[in-house]
Short mmCIF file of C-alpha atoms (C1' of nucleotides) in Angstrom, two decimals:
data_model
loop_
_atom_site.label_atom_id
_atom_site.label_comp_id
_atom_site.label_asym_id
_atom_site.label_seq_id
_atom_site.Cartn_x
_atom_site.Cartn_y
_atom_site.Cartn_z
CA MET A 5 -0.27 -0.21 -0.10
CA ALA A 6 1.89 3.33 -1.00
CA THR A 7 1.07 5.61 1.74
CA GLU A 8 2.74 8.54 0.47
CA ARG A 9 4.37 10.40 3.09
CA ARG A 10 4.59 14.02 2.95
CA ALA A 11 7.19 16.07 2.23
CA PRO A 12 9.24 17.68 5.42
CA LEU A 13 7.85 21.30 6.29
CA ASP A 14 9.73 24.11 6.09
CA ARG A 15 9.83 27.63 7.64
CA ARG A 16 8.26 29.33 4.31
CA ARG A 17 5.70 26.20 3.78
CA VAL A 18 4.92 26.99 7.14
CA ALA A 19 4.49 30.46 7.11
CA ASP A 20 2.73 30.10 3.51
CA THR A 21 -0.26 28.08 4.99
CA ALA A 22 -0.27 30.47 8.08
CA LEU A 23 -0.86 32.99 5.20
CA ASP A 24 -3.80 32.55 4.18
CA LEU A 25 -5.04 30.39 7.22
CA LEU A 26 -5.08 34.35 8.41
CA ASN A 27 -7.33 35.58 5.58
CA GLU A 28 -10.12 33.30 6.71
CA VAL A 29 -9.69 33.48 10.54
CA GLY A 30 -8.20 36.85 11.34
CA LEU A 31 -5.12 37.59 13.65
CA ASP A 32 -7.12 36.16 17.02
CA GLY A 33 -8.05 33.35 15.16
CA LEU A 34 -4.49 32.04 13.55
CA THR A 35 -3.72 29.78 16.68
CA LEU A 36 -0.61 27.16 16.62
CA ARG A 37 -3.06 23.96 16.68
CA ALA A 38 -4.93 25.75 13.41
CA ILE A 39 -2.13 26.08 11.29
CA ALA A 40 -0.92 22.76 12.31
CA ARG A 41 -4.16 21.25 11.07
CA GLU A 42 -3.90 23.14 8.12
CA LEU A 43 -0.59 21.43 7.19
CA ASP A 44 -1.46 18.02 8.37
CA VAL A 45 0.39 17.94 11.16
CA LYS A 46 0.26 18.34 15.34
CA ALA A 47 0.75 22.23 16.99
CA PRO A 48 4.50 20.96 18.49
CA ALA A 49 5.82 19.74 14.83
CA LEU A 50 6.30 23.56 15.14
CA TYR A 51 8.25 23.94 17.09
CA TRP A 52 10.63 21.94 15.47
CA HIS A 53 10.81 25.25 12.71
CA PHE A 54 10.19 27.85 14.71
CA LYS A 55 11.10 28.82 18.54
CA ASP A 56 8.16 30.32 19.53
CA LYS A 57 4.42 32.14 17.73
CA GLN A 58 6.41 35.32 17.37
CA ALA A 59 9.04 33.33 15.32
CA LEU A 60 6.56 31.96 12.81
CA LEU A 61 4.94 35.33 13.17
CA ASP A 62 8.24 37.28 12.01
CA GLU A 63 8.32 34.21 8.81
CA MET A 64 5.10 35.51 7.50
CA ALA A 65 6.05 39.22 7.70
CA THR A 66 8.82 38.22 5.60
CA GLU A 67 6.95 36.50 3.21
CA MET A 68 4.65 39.46 3.04
CA TYR A 69 7.76 41.51 1.81
CA ARG A 70 9.35 38.80 -0.82
CA ARG A 71 5.79 39.17 -2.38
CA MET A 72 5.23 43.05 -2.17
CA VAL A 73 9.24 42.89 -3.68
CA ALA A 74 8.14 40.28 -6.15
CA ASP A 75 4.72 42.10 -7.55
CA THR A 76 6.34 45.51 -7.03
CA SER A 77 8.72 46.39 -10.71
CA LEU A 78 11.47 48.56 -9.88
CA ASP A 79 13.15 50.33 -12.79
CA PRO A 80 16.54 52.18 -11.65
CA ALA A 81 15.68 54.53 -13.89
CA ASP A 82 12.81 55.72 -11.92
CA THR A 83 12.82 59.24 -10.45
CA TRP A 84 12.31 60.08 -7.17
CA ARG A 85 8.67 60.47 -7.50
CA GLU A 86 8.31 57.44 -9.41
CA ARG A 87 10.64 55.33 -6.94
CA LEU A 88 8.08 56.57 -3.72
CA LEU A 89 5.06 55.89 -5.10
CA LYS A 90 5.75 52.43 -6.54
CA THR A 91 7.32 51.71 -3.45
CA ASN A 92 4.81 52.74 -1.17
CA ARG A 93 1.60 51.66 -3.28
CA GLY A 94 3.54 48.32 -3.68
CA LEU A 95 3.49 48.25 -0.01
CA ARG A 96 0.07 48.87 0.91
CA ALA A 97 -1.41 46.15 -2.24
CA ALA A 98 1.17 43.63 -0.03
CA LEU A 99 -0.39 44.56 3.58
CA LEU A 100 -4.34 44.23 2.54
CA ARG A 101 -3.87 41.24 0.72
CA TYR A 102 -3.47 39.72 4.55
CA ARG A 103 -6.74 40.40 6.58
CA ASP A 104 -4.66 41.75 9.51
CA GLY A 105 -2.10 42.59 7.56
CA ALA A 106 -0.28 45.51 9.00
CA LYS A 107 -0.96 44.45 12.44
CA VAL A 108 1.37 41.60 12.10
CA PHE A 109 3.41 43.30 9.96
CA SER A 110 4.42 45.63 11.76
CA GLY A 111 4.15 43.79 14.78
CA SER A 112 7.09 41.39 13.64
CA ARG A 113 10.93 41.84 12.28
CA PHE A 114 12.14 40.11 9.33
CA THR A 115 14.28 37.26 9.30
CA GLY A 116 17.76 37.83 7.72
CA ALA A 117 18.59 40.76 5.35
CA VAL A 118 15.51 40.09 2.83
CA HIS A 119 14.91 44.38 3.07
CA ALA A 120 18.53 45.07 2.05
CA LYS A 121 18.04 45.17 -1.63
CA GLN A 122 15.67 47.35 -1.69
CA MET A 123 16.15 49.79 0.31
CA GLU A 124 19.75 49.81 -1.24
CA SER A 125 18.39 50.69 -4.39
CA ASP A 126 16.04 53.10 -2.73
CA LEU A 127 18.55 55.01 -1.27
CA ARG A 128 20.68 55.01 -4.19
CA LEU A 129 18.23 56.12 -6.35
CA PHE A 130 18.06 59.67 -4.18
CA THR A 131 21.41 60.25 -2.75
CA THR A 132 21.91 59.93 -6.79
CA ALA A 133 19.16 62.91 -7.08
CA GLY A 134 20.76 64.87 -4.60
CA LEU A 135 20.04 64.11 -1.46
CA THR A 136 22.15 63.08 1.38
CA LEU A 137 21.99 59.72 2.80
CA PRO A 138 20.18 61.50 5.88
CA GLN A 139 17.84 62.84 4.15
CA ALA A 140 17.55 59.96 1.89
CA VAL A 141 16.50 57.75 4.84
CA ARG A 142 13.91 60.74 6.24
CA ALA A 143 12.33 60.89 2.51
CA THR A 144 12.16 57.13 2.26
CA THR A 145 10.93 56.25 6.26
CA THR A 146 8.56 59.04 6.46
CA ALA A 147 6.41 57.81 3.91
CA TYR A 148 7.01 54.10 4.78
CA VAL A 149 5.28 55.11 8.21
CA PHE A 150 2.47 57.10 6.86
CA THR A 151 1.76 53.94 4.54
CA LEU A 152 1.92 51.88 7.84
CA GLY A 153 -0.06 54.12 9.59
CA PHE A 154 -3.13 54.42 7.01
CA VAL A 155 -3.24 50.87 5.97
CA THR A 156 -3.75 50.10 9.77
CA GLU A 157 -6.33 52.63 10.27
CA GLU A 158 -7.74 51.69 7.01
CA GLN A 159 -8.03 47.54 8.20
CA GLY A 160 -9.57 48.49 11.39
CA VAL A 161 -12.55 49.80 9.00
CA HIS A 162 -11.92 47.29 6.35
CA PRO A 163 -10.44 44.05 7.23
CA LEU A 164 -10.39 43.06 3.72
CA PRO A 165 -11.15 45.03 0.29
CA GLY A 166 -14.83 44.58 -0.05
CA GLU A 167 -15.78 43.29 3.35
CA ARG A 168 -16.93 46.11 6.05
CA ARG A 169 -15.95 45.98 10.03
CA GLU A 170 -19.16 46.13 12.40
CA GLY A 171 -19.46 49.52 14.41
CA TYR A 172 -18.13 51.90 11.55
CA ASP A 173 -22.53 52.94 10.87
CA LEU A 174 -21.72 56.19 9.20
CA ASP A 175 -25.44 58.16 10.34
CA GLU A 176 -25.24 56.61 13.90
CA ARG A 177 -21.65 58.61 13.87
CA ALA A 178 -23.37 61.83 12.17
CA ARG A 179 -25.89 61.55 14.84
CA LEU A 180 -23.95 61.08 17.51
CA MET A 181 -21.69 64.20 16.31
CA ALA A 182 -24.98 66.70 15.43
CA ASP A 183 -22.98 69.23 18.28
CA TYR A 184 -19.92 69.17 15.60
CA PRO A 185 -21.28 69.75 12.18
CA LEU A 186 -17.75 69.67 10.79
CA THR A 187 -16.81 66.42 12.54
CA ALA A 188 -20.18 65.20 11.12
CA GLN A 189 -19.72 66.03 7.71
CA ALA A 190 -16.08 64.79 8.17
CA GLY A 191 -17.44 61.15 8.60
CA ALA A 192 -18.27 60.22 4.85
CA GLU A 193 -14.67 62.09 4.40
CA ILE A 194 -12.93 59.51 6.48
CA PHE A 195 -14.46 56.06 6.33
CA THR A 196 -15.39 56.18 2.22
CA ASP A 197 -12.57 55.41 -0.73
CA TYR A 198 -9.91 54.69 1.11
CA ASP A 199 -7.50 54.22 -2.59
CA ARG A 200 -8.34 58.03 -3.35
CA HIS A 201 -7.06 59.31 0.05
CA PHE A 202 -4.04 57.46 0.24
CA GLU A 203 -3.33 58.95 -2.86
CA GLU A 204 -3.88 62.11 -1.94
CA GLY A 205 -2.06 61.72 1.39
CA LEU A 206 0.52 60.19 -0.49
CA ALA A 207 1.26 62.99 -2.49
CA LEU A 208 1.29 65.42 0.37
CA VAL A 209 4.07 63.23 1.85
CA ILE A 210 6.28 63.19 -2.17
CA GLY A 211 5.30 66.80 -2.42
CA GLY A 212 6.42 67.86 0.97
CA ILE A 213 9.84 65.90 0.56
CA GLY A 214 10.69 67.57 -2.71
CA ALA A 215 9.61 71.22 -1.50
CA ALA A 216 12.28 70.62 1.61
CA TYR A 217 14.90 68.66 -0.52
CA GLY A 218 14.74 71.29 -3.66
CA LEU A 219 14.21 68.22 -5.76
CA ASP A 220 13.17 68.90 -9.22
CA MET B 239 -13.05 46.40 63.35
CA ALA B 240 -13.44 49.28 61.08
CA THR B 241 -12.86 46.96 57.94
CA GLU B 242 -13.55 49.31 55.36
CA ARG B 243 -15.20 48.16 52.32
CA ARG B 244 -13.17 49.75 49.22
CA ALA B 245 -15.48 51.93 46.67
CA PRO B 246 -16.80 50.17 43.59
CA LEU B 247 -15.26 49.98 40.76
CA ASP B 248 -16.33 51.98 37.78
CA ARG B 249 -14.72 52.32 34.16
CA ARG B 250 -12.29 55.17 34.30
CA ARG B 251 -10.81 53.41 37.56
CA VAL B 252 -10.86 49.96 36.18
CA ALA B 253 -8.69 52.01 33.11
CA ASP B 254 -6.69 53.91 35.09
CA THR B 255 -5.44 50.98 36.72
CA ALA B 256 -4.95 49.08 33.56
CA LEU B 257 -2.93 51.87 32.37
CA ASP B 258 -0.59 51.88 35.49
CA LEU B 259 0.44 47.67 34.98
CA LEU B 260 0.02 48.32 30.74
CA ASN B 261 3.48 50.16 32.19
CA GLU B 262 5.14 47.90 34.66
CA VAL B 263 3.82 44.44 32.36
CA GLY B 264 3.40 45.21 28.97
CA LEU B 265 0.63 44.43 26.33
CA ASP B 266 1.02 41.14 26.58
CA GLY B 267 0.88 41.11 30.51
CA LEU B 268 -1.92 42.81 31.03
CA THR B 269 -3.87 40.20 32.05
CA LEU B 270 -7.64 40.41 33.43
CA ARG B 271 -6.41 38.80 35.89
CA ALA B 272 -3.58 40.83 36.66
CA ILE B 273 -5.74 44.12 36.30
CA ALA B 274 -8.32 42.34 38.93
CA ARG B 275 -5.59 41.60 41.64
CA GLU B 276 -4.21 45.39 41.29
CA LEU B 277 -7.66 46.68 41.66
CA ASP B 278 -8.15 44.46 44.67
CA VAL B 279 -10.98 42.05 43.46
CA LYS B 280 -11.53 38.93 41.18
CA ALA B 281 -11.23 39.01 37.33
CA PRO B 282 -15.46 38.13 36.52
CA ALA B 283 -15.83 41.55 38.28
CA LEU B 284 -14.95 43.10 35.57
CA TYR B 285 -17.63 42.09 33.22
CA TRP B 286 -20.16 43.68 35.44
CA HIS B 287 -18.15 47.17 33.72
CA PHE B 288 -17.00 45.80 30.63
CA LYS B 289 -18.51 43.26 28.62
CA ASP B 290 -14.98 42.10 27.35
CA LYS B 291 -11.75 42.75 27.51
CA GLN B 292 -11.95 44.63 24.06
CA ALA B 293 -14.16 46.98 25.49
CA LEU B 294 -11.43 47.79 28.54
CA LEU B 295 -8.87 47.87 25.95
CA ASP B 296 -11.01 51.10 23.86
CA GLU B 297 -11.76 52.32 27.48
CA MET B 298 -7.77 52.52 27.84
CA ALA B 299 -7.72 54.39 24.59
CA THR B 300 -9.89 56.82 25.37
CA GLU B 301 -8.36 57.62 28.86
CA MET B 302 -5.15 58.37 26.87
CA TYR B 303 -7.14 60.35 24.41
CA ARG B 304 -8.39 62.60 27.17
CA ARG B 305 -5.25 62.65 29.10
CA MET B 306 -3.38 63.98 25.52
CA VAL B 307 -5.88 66.77 24.97
CA ALA B 308 -5.91 67.61 29.04
CA ASP B 309 -2.11 68.14 27.92
CA THR B 310 -2.29 70.08 25.30
CA SER B 311 -2.53 73.52 25.28
CA LEU B 312 -4.59 74.60 22.22
CA ASP B 313 -5.28 77.95 21.23
CA PRO B 314 -8.09 79.52 18.85
CA ALA B 315 -5.20 82.17 17.14
CA ASP B 316 -3.51 78.89 16.38
CA THR B 317 -2.21 79.10 13.08
CA TRP B 318 -2.46 75.92 11.08
CA ARG B 319 0.81 74.85 11.31
CA GLU B 320 1.41 75.63 14.84
CA ARG B 321 -1.94 73.71 15.30
CA LEU B 322 -1.01 70.27 13.19
CA LEU B 323 2.72 70.86 15.36
CA LYS B 324 1.01 70.48 18.70
CA THR B 325 -1.86 67.94 18.15
CA ASN B 326 1.24 65.78 16.74
CA ARG B 327 3.52 65.97 18.60
CA GLY B 328 0.90 65.65 21.62
CA LEU B 329 -0.67 62.64 20.23
CA ARG B 330 3.60 60.72 20.07
CA ALA B 331 3.43 62.29 24.00
CA ALA B 332 1.00 60.65 24.53
CA LEU B 333 1.66 57.40 23.31
CA LEU B 334 5.27 57.08 24.56
CA ARG B 335 3.48 57.37 27.69
CA TYR B 336 2.44 54.05 28.25
CA ARG B 337 4.70 50.34 26.74
CA ASP B 338 2.81 49.28 23.55
CA GLY B 339 0.61 52.92 23.59
CA ALA B 340 0.66 52.94 20.14
CA LYS B 341 -0.91 49.18 19.56
CA VAL B 342 -3.46 49.63 22.18
CA PHE B 343 -4.77 52.84 20.80
CA SER B 344 -4.50 51.54 16.79
CA GLY B 345 -6.01 48.57 17.85
CA SER B 346 -9.60 50.32 19.29
CA ARG B 347 -12.01 52.42 19.11
CA PHE B 348 -13.20 55.34 21.47
CA THR B 349 -16.08 54.80 23.49
CA GLY B 350 -18.46 57.89 22.97
CA ALA B 351 -17.75 60.87 21.09
CA VAL B 352 -14.77 62.41 23.16
CA HIS B 353 -12.49 63.32 19.77
CA ALA B 354 -15.34 65.30 18.44
CA LYS B 355 -14.39 68.28 20.15
CA GLN B 356 -10.58 68.57 19.26
CA MET B 357 -11.75 67.18 15.85
CA GLU B 358 -14.20 70.08 15.57
CA SER B 359 -12.22 72.74 16.39
CA ASP B 360 -9.13 71.59 14.25
CA LEU B 361 -11.49 71.42 10.99
CA ARG B 362 -12.75 74.71 12.08
CA LEU B 363 -9.05 76.04 12.19
CA PHE B 364 -8.10 74.52 8.57
CA THR B 365 -11.27 76.12 7.11
CA THR B 366 -11.00 79.02 8.10
CA ALA B 367 -7.67 79.11 7.10
CA GLY B 368 -9.21 78.61 2.97
CA LEU B 369 -9.15 74.91 3.06
CA THR B 370 -12.39 73.24 1.93
CA LEU B 371 -13.75 70.21 4.37
CA PRO B 372 -12.62 67.75 2.46
CA GLN B 373 -8.61 69.00 2.17
CA ALA B 374 -9.11 70.13 5.83
CA VAL B 375 -9.39 66.14 6.93
CA ARG B 376 -7.07 64.35 4.49
CA ALA B 377 -4.46 67.46 6.03
CA THR B 378 -5.08 66.34 9.97
CA THR B 379 -5.53 62.60 9.04
CA THR B 380 -2.12 62.31 7.00
CA ALA B 381 -0.72 63.78 9.45
CA TYR B 382 -2.53 61.53 11.90
CA VAL B 383 -1.78 58.47 10.26
CA PHE B 384 1.97 59.86 9.89
CA THR B 385 2.24 59.71 13.97
CA LEU B 386 0.55 57.18 14.34
CA GLY B 387 2.49 55.11 12.38
CA PHE B 388 5.94 56.32 13.58
CA VAL B 389 5.30 55.71 16.65
CA THR B 390 4.25 52.11 15.85
CA GLU B 391 8.18 51.63 14.88
CA GLU B 392 9.45 53.64 17.56
CA GLN B 393 8.00 51.36 19.97
CA GLY B 394 9.09 48.60 18.34
CA VAL B 395 12.94 49.28 19.46
CA HIS B 396 11.99 51.49 22.19
CA PRO B 397 8.92 50.24 24.35
CA LEU B 398 9.28 53.16 26.88
CA PRO B 399 11.50 56.47 26.15
CA GLY B 400 15.13 54.77 27.55
CA GLU B 401 14.17 51.61 27.30
CA ARG B 402 15.66 49.22 24.34
CA ARG B 403 14.13 46.18 23.06
CA GLU B 404 16.24 43.42 22.42
CA GLY B 405 17.53 42.55 19.26
CA TYR B 406 19.05 45.48 17.66
CA ASP B 407 22.19 45.77 17.74
CA LEU B 408 23.46 48.32 15.17
CA ASP B 409 26.79 46.93 14.72
CA GLU B 410 25.75 43.05 14.07
CA ARG B 411 23.07 44.97 11.68
CA ALA B 412 26.05 46.54 9.91
CA ARG B 413 27.93 43.23 9.91
CA LEU B 414 25.06 42.00 7.90
CA MET B 415 24.52 44.85 5.85
CA ALA B 416 28.21 44.31 4.47
CA ASP B 417 27.42 44.00 1.14
CA TYR B 418 24.95 47.42 0.91
CA PRO B 419 27.09 50.23 2.12
CA LEU B 420 23.99 53.09 2.01
CA THR B 421 21.54 50.89 4.11
CA ALA B 422 24.13 49.40 6.47
CA GLN B 423 25.29 53.30 7.24
CA ALA B 424 21.63 54.07 7.38
CA GLY B 425 21.08 51.88 10.39
CA ALA B 426 22.67 54.79 12.63
CA GLU B 427 20.27 57.28 10.88
CA ILE B 428 17.34 54.99 11.72
CA PHE B 429 17.32 53.32 15.42
CA THR B 430 18.42 56.97 16.56
CA ASP B 431 17.62 60.23 17.81
CA TYR B 432 13.81 59.42 17.60
CA ASP B 433 12.51 63.35 18.44
CA ARG B 434 14.82 64.75 15.66
CA HIS B 435 13.86 62.23 13.07
CA PHE B 436 9.62 62.94 14.24
CA GLU B 437 10.57 66.80 13.94
CA GLU B 438 11.77 66.27 10.23
CA GLY B 439 9.18 63.89 9.21
CA LEU B 440 5.73 65.75 10.51
CA ALA B 441 7.99 68.85 9.05
CA LEU B 442 8.00 67.16 5.79
CA VAL B 443 4.20 66.34 6.02
CA ILE B 444 3.59 69.66 6.97
CA GLY B 445 5.38 71.35 3.96
CA GLY B 446 3.80 69.26 2.20
CA ILE B 447 0.28 70.64 2.87
CA GLY B 448 1.04 73.62 2.99
CA ALA B 449 2.45 73.54 -0.75
CA ALA B 450 -0.08 71.60 -1.64
CA TYR B 451 -3.36 73.50 -0.81
CA GLY B 452 -1.36 77.26 -1.48
CA LEU B 453 -1.08 78.28 2.74
CA ASP B 454 0.92 80.75 3.75
"C1'" DA C 294 23.49 -6.39 7.64
"C1'" DA C 295 23.14 -4.90 11.77
"C1'" DG C 296 23.28 -0.84 14.62
"C1'" DC C 297 23.64 3.89 15.45
"C1'" DG C 298 22.23 8.75 15.31
"C1'" DG C 299 19.51 12.48 14.30
"C1'" DC C 300 15.85 13.79 12.15
"C1'" DA C 301 10.79 15.02 12.31
"C1'" DC C 302 7.65 14.50 13.98
"C1'" DT C 303 3.78 12.73 17.71
"C1'" DT C 304 1.69 11.85 22.60
"C1'" DA C 305 0.63 13.76 27.17
"C1'" DA C 306 0.39 17.18 30.09
"C1'" DC C 307 0.59 21.87 32.31
"C1'" DA C 308 -0.13 26.75 33.75
"C1'" DG C 309 -2.45 30.63 31.95
"C1'" DC C 310 -5.91 32.87 29.37
"C1'" DG C 311 -10.97 35.45 28.39
"C1'" DT C 312 -15.36 33.69 29.54
"C1'" DT C 313 -19.90 32.12 31.44
"C1'" DA C 314 -23.01 30.63 35.03
"C1'" DA C 315 -24.47 30.77 39.55
"C1'" DG C 316 -24.86 32.31 44.10
"C1'" DG C 317 -24.34 35.67 47.64
"C1'" DA C 318 -24.24 40.20 50.51
"C1'" DG C 319 -25.15 44.47 51.40
"C1'" DA C 320 -27.65 48.49 49.95
"C1'" DT C 321 -31.86 50.24 49.21
"C1'" DG C 322 -37.22 51.01 49.05
"C1'" DG C 323 -41.50 49.76 49.81
"C1'" DC D 233 -39.73 42.70 56.64
"C1'" DC D 234 -39.82 40.87 52.09
"C1'" DA D 235 -38.33 42.23 47.29
"C1'" DT D 236 -35.14 44.09 44.65
"C1'" DC D 237 -30.98 45.90 42.40
"C1'" DT D 238 -25.80 46.42 42.66
"C1'" DC D 239 -21.61 44.68 42.31
"C1'" DC D 240 -19.03 41.51 43.48
"C1'" DT D 241 -17.23 35.68 44.85
"C1'" DT D 242 -16.50 31.01 43.15
"C1'" DA D 243 -16.19 27.48 40.65
"C1'" DA D 244 -15.90 26.20 36.16
"C1'" DC D 245 -15.68 26.15 31.28
"C1'" DG D 246 -12.92 25.32 26.59
"C1'" DC D 247 -8.61 27.29 24.84
"C1'" DT D 248 -4.32 28.65 24.09
"C1'" DG D 249 1.10 29.02 23.35
"C1'" DT D 250 4.66 25.82 25.40
"C1'" DT D 251 7.36 22.06 27.24
"C1'" DA D 252 9.08 17.24 27.94
"C1'" DA D 253 9.28 12.56 26.78
"C1'" DG D 254 8.65 9.33 23.53
"C1'" DT D 255 8.70 6.98 18.60
"C1'" DG D 256 9.49 5.82 13.72
"C1'" DC D 257 12.10 6.24 10.14
"C1'" DC D 258 16.26 7.36 7.19
"C1'" DG D 259 20.77 6.58 5.36
"C1'" DC D 260 25.64 6.25 7.36
"C1'" DT D 261 28.94 3.24 9.36
"C1'" DT D 262 31.11 -0.65 11.22
#
DNA sequence: AAGCGGCACTTAACAGCGTTAAGGAGATGG
DNA sequence: CCATCTCCTTAACGCTGTTAAGTGCCGCTT
């Protein structure tokens, strides 16, 4: 009887499966037992590959980053503006691909030096464009934390694109804010059309960089 | 024997105590049993005041916000730049006051409409300065998510001001990035002097707002 | 061919978690 | 004096991350 033996696990396969599961159950439901079940294995088996759950989350964040890089086509001839647009749109898309993606990402650290290659490319492009290294770091990380903060807020309302978390009724909010007309009106502006608002916010940041560092 | 009876709890007192405890044990160690112990009560007693743990975290975030407002002195005659500086410096200070403050804050929703008053004041100031309401919303929330993202990253390295999380050895990082000279050099720029870098990032955002909306 | 070491996993168990159900003491009000 | 309401306790539930110990199988040496 050819009882096929499952190929042994490895860190990548575990992280892959965990990311798939994340989209179904969310970060709260992402237990080691559930991940193990998906891999046809018992929970303690995961401790052979990861020293603890955080190490697995770190690998998941790293995998998210790898997919982001794979999906972002960078051109050495990009202008610095194009580069900032590409990388931050790519980052947002990568985070939005997974339920609680921003939380997982910002709560973890990369395993190894995966991010060095892109970072080096960005910094070279920015310094070539005339910035000092500290300025280049400031520009890229300011855009980075903007995007991370933006998606964190966004996923608080939309766990996945198209899904809406409960407790965000715009009409009810407007009624609660009746004594504050601008705030009431702002609700519609805050909780809709995240795509456009991301673009506008990112444009503000990029515009600020150009103005401050005398670029273009 | 005058066995004093403890005054009954209320939501604020519980949230207060939980915030104090948060600074000692961090978000992971913030269990209902530990909070209850601090209040001289058993864990299930908390369920009289909160429907679940998330409701308590929401109250904690609300309390953080109240303290932020109390510590920030706003002037109706502020220029829009002054206002953005004050509110975002105040927000960062409020988040930094507690271990994992940014995580607690961004993972929770305010109870009630506490934030409406400040928001209304900000929006009025911005629209008076010549912005449309959508522009005012975009300006304030872009700065807001920048600050939130910044402190989230900051607290990943410095749980509390002065404390340093393990695993952030700059020399080791530099060695790991040996093949990427700019990235290696950037480490010193990224992981030090968060105060100054926050100011510079915030200045970039504010500069972008001024430039985009033709202010001043 | 036999034995052996190490890899990759299982079984069993532990303390601690959020949460619920049921009950009880003390004040309040009729 | 009993009923009611408030605020809390005791006991227990299922589930979590994690550790300890054991087991079967592979490749290697003798």
